[in-house]
Coordinates of C-alpha atoms in Angstrom, one line a residue:
X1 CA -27.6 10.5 47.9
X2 CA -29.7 13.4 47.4
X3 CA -26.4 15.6 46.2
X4 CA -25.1 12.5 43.8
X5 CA -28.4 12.2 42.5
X6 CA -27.9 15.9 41.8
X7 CA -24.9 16.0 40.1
X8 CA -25.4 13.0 38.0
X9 CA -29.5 13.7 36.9
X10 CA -29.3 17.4 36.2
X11 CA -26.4 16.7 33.1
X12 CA -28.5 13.6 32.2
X13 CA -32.0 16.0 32.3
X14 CA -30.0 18.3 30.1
X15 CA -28.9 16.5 27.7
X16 CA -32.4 14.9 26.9
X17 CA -33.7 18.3 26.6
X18 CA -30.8 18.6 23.8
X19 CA -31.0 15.5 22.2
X20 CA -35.4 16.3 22.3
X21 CA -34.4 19.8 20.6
X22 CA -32.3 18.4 17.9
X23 CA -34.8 15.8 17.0
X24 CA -37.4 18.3 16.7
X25 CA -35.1 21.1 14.5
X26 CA -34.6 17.7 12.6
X27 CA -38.2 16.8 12.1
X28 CA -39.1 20.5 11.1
X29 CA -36.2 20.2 8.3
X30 CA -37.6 17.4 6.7
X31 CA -40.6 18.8 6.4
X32 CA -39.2 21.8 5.5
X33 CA -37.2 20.2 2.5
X34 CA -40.3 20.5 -0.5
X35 CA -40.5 24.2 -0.2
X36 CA -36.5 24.9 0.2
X37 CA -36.1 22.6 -3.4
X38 CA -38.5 25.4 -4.4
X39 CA -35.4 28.0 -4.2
X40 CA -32.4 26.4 -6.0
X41 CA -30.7 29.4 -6.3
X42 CA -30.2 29.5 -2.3
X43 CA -28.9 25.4 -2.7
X44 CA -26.7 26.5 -5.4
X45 CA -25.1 29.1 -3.5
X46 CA -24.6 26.5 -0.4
X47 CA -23.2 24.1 -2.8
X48 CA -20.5 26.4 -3.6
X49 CA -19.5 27.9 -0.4
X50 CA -19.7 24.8 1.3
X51 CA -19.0 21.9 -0.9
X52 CA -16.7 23.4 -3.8
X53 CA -15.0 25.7 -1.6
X54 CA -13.8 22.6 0.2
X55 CA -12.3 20.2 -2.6
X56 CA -8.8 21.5 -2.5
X57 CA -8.5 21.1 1.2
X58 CA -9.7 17.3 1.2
X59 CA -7.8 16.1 -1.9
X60 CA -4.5 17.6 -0.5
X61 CA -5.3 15.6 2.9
X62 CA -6.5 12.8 1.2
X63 CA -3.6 12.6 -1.7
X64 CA -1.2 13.0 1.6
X65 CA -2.7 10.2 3.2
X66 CA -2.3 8.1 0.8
X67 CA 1.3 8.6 -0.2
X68 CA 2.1 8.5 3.4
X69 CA 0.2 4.7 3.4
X70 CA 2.0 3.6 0.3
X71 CA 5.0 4.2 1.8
X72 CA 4.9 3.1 5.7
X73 CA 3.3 -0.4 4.0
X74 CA 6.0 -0.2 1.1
X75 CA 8.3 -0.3 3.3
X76 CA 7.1 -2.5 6.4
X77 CA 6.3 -5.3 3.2
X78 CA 9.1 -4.9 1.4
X79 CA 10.7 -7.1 4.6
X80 CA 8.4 -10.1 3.7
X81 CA 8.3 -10.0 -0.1
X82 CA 4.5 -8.4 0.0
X83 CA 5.5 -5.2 -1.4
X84 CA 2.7 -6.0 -4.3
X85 CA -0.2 -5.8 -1.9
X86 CA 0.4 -2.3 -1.4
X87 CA -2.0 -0.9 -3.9
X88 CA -4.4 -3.6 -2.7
X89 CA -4.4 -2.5 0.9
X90 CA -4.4 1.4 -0.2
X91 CA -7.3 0.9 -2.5
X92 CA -9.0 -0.6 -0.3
X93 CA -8.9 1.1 3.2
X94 CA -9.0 4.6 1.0
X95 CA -12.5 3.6 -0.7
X96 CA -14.1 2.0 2.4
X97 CA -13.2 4.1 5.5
X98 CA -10.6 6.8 4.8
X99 CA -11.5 8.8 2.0
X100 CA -15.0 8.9 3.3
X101 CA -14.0 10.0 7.1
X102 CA -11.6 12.3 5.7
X103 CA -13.9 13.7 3.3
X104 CA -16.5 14.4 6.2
X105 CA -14.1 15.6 8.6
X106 CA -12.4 18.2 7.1
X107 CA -15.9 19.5 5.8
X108 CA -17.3 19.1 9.1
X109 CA -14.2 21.2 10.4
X110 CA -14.2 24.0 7.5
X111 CA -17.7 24.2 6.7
X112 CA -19.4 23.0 9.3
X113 CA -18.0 25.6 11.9
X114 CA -18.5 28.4 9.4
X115 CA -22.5 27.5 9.4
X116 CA -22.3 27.3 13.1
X117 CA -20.1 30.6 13.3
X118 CA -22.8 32.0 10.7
X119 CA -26.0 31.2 12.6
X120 CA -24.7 32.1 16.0
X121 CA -23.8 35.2 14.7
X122 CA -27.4 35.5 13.2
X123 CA -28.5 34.3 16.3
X124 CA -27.1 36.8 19.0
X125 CA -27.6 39.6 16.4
X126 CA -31.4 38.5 16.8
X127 CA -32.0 37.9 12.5
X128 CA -33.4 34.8 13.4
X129 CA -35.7 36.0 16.1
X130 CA -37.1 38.8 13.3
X131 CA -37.6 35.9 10.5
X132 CA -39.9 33.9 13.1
X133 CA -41.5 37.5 13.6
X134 CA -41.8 37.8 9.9
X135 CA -43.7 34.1 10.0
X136 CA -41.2 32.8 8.1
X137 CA -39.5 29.8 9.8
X138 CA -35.4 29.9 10.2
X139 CA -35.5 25.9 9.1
X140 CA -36.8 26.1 5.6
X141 CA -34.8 29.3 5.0
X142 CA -31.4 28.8 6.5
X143 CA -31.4 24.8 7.6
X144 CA -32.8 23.4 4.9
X145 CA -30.8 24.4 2.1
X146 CA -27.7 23.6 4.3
X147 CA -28.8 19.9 4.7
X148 CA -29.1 19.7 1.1
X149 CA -26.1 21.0 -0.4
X150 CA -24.1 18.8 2.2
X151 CA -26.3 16.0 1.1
X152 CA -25.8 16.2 -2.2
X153 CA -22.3 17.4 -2.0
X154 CA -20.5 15.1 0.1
X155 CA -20.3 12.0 -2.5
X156 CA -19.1 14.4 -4.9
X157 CA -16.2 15.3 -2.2
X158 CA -15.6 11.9 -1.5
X159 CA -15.0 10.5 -5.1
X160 CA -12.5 13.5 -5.2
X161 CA -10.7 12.0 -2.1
X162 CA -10.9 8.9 -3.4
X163 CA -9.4 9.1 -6.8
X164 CA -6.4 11.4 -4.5
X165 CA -6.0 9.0 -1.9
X166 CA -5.0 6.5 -4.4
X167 CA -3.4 9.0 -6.6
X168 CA -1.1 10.0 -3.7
X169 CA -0.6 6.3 -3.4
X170 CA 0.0 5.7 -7.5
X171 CA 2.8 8.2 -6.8
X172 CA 4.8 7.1 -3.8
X173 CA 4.5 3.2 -5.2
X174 CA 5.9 4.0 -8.9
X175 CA 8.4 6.3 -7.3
X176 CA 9.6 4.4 -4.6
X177 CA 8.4 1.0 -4.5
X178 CA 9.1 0.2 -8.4
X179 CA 5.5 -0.8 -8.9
X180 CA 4.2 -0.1 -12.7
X181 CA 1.5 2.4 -12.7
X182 CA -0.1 -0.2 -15.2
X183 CA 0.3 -2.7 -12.7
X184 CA -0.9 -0.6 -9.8
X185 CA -4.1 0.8 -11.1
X186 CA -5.2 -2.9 -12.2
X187 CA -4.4 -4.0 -8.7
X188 CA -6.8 -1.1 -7.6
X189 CA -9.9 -2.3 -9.7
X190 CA -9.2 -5.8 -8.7
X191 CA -9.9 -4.5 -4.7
X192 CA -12.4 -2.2 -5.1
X193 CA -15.5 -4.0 -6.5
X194 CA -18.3 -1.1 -7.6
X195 CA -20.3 -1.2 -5.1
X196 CA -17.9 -0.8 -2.5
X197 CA -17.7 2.8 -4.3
X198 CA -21.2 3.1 -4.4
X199 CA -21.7 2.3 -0.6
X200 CA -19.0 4.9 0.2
X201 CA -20.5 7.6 -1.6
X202 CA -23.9 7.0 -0.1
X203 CA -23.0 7.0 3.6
X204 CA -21.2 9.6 3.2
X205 CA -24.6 11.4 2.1
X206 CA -26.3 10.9 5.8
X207 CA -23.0 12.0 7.2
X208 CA -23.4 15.2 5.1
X209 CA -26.8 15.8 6.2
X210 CA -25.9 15.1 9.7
X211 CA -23.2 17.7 9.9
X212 CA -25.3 19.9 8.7
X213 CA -28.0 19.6 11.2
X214 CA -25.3 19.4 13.6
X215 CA -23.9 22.3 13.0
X216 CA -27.2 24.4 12.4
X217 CA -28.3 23.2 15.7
X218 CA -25.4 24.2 17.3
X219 CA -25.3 27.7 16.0
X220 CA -29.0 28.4 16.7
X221 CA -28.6 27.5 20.1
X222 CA -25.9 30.3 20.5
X223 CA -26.8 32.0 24.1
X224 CA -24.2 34.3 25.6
X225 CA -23.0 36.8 22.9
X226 CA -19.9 36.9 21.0
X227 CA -18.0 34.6 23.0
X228 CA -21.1 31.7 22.4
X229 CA -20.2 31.8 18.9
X230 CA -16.6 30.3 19.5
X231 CA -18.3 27.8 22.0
X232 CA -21.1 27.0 19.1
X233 CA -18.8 26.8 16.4
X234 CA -16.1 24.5 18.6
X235 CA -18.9 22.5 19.8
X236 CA -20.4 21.7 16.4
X237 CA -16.8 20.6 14.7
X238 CA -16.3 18.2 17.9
X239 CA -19.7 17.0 18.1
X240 CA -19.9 16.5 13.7
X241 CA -16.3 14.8 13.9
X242 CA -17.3 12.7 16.8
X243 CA -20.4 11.2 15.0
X244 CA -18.3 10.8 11.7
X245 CA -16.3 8.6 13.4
X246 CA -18.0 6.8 15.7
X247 CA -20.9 6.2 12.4
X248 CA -18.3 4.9 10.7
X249 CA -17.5 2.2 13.2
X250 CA -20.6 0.7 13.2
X251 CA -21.9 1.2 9.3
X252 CA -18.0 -0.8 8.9
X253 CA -19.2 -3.0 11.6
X254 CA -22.4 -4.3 9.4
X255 CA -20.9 -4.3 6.2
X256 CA -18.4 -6.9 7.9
X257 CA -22.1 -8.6 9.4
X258 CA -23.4 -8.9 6.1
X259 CA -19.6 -10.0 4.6
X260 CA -19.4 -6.7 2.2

């Protein structure tokens, strides 16, 4: 009993201890937040290296997606005279789940383990050991602005993979299914009421921020040299990815509650 109890208590004490640091990191960011706006400059520069950097990687996966969508359903519909619903069925799964998740995840892959690669590097190099020595805390100068570009970045990101998903979509449908692009875009608007749009956008928001105290955390925590940076930054895109999609589940699962 006394090993079992062992084996199973010691992961569970550890990840507490995890869960209670990220909390706190969290905490000290939001409070960190008023001074960091103080410094645009330093959010502009995150914007761009972490958000614009990233458009042409998730409209080509989005775009993809959604070509590959039109046709699988173009074709499996075509066999009982639906072949009209595609653009229905693509505009909608695009604006409510996939051009969000695949928005987030492919930032959470390409940015988000760059910012844990960065920090752990930062960290094992002991620069963030000499800014707390400074009195200067590593939060408001490197977390903060991090959480806010991602914040303010990731409904721009997914509004691009939105209008690609159904572009990619618009494409495969005139192309091989003999829908009208006319026809097809009207279709879209039909599915898609505005706030639909406007719910995506904002979820995708808290994701953003999410990932980006995710992956802070993760590269902060960076212990045994250069070899802990590949565990950080690997942890980070796992652990981001993993709350993308499981988040997603349950924010779809209320918007079904409240019969969005």
């Amino acid at each position: 009993m006394q090993i079992f109890l062992y084996h199973v208590g010691t992961p569970l004490a550890h990840a507490g201890e995890v869960v209670a640091d990220f909390l706190y990191m969290t905490r000290d960011v939001i409070l960190s937040i008023p001074k960091a706006l103080q410094s645009p400059g330093v959010i502009i520069a995150r914007f761009h290296s972490l958000v614009i950097s990233a458009w042409f990687l998730v409209v080509i996966t989005s775009f993809a997606t959604g070509a590959a969508m039109a046709l699988q359903f173009g074709q499996g519909m075509s066999r009982f005279g639906g072949k009209l619903y595609v653009p229905n069925i693509i505009a909608f799964a695009i604006v409510r789940a996939l051009g969000p998740v695949f928005a987030c995840l492919m930032v959470a892959a390409r940015s988000g383990g760059g910012v844990a690669a960065e920090l752990g590097s930062m960290r094992i190099t002991q620069q963030i050991d000499a800014l707390r020595a400074l009195g200067t805390k590593p939060e408001e100068k490197l977390v903060a602005p991090i959480v806010i570009a991602l914040v303010c970045g990731m409904p721009f990101l997914t509004f691009l993979a939105d209008v690609a998903g159904i572009a990619g979509g618009l494409l495969v449908s005139v192309s091989s299914l003999g829908i009208a692009p006319s026809l097809y875009i009207q279709k879209t608007m039909n599915a898609v009421p505005f706030y639909d749009l406007l719910f995506s956008l904002a979820k995708t928001s808290i994701f953003g921020g999410v990932i980006g105290l995710i992956s802070c955390f993760m590269g902060m925590r960076t212990q045994t040299g250069t070899a802990g940076i590949g565990i950080a930054t690997t942890t980070a895109i796992v652990v981001a990815n993993i709350f993308v999609l499981v988040g997603d589940f349950f924010i779809t699962k209320l918007q079904w509650m409240l019969q969005w």
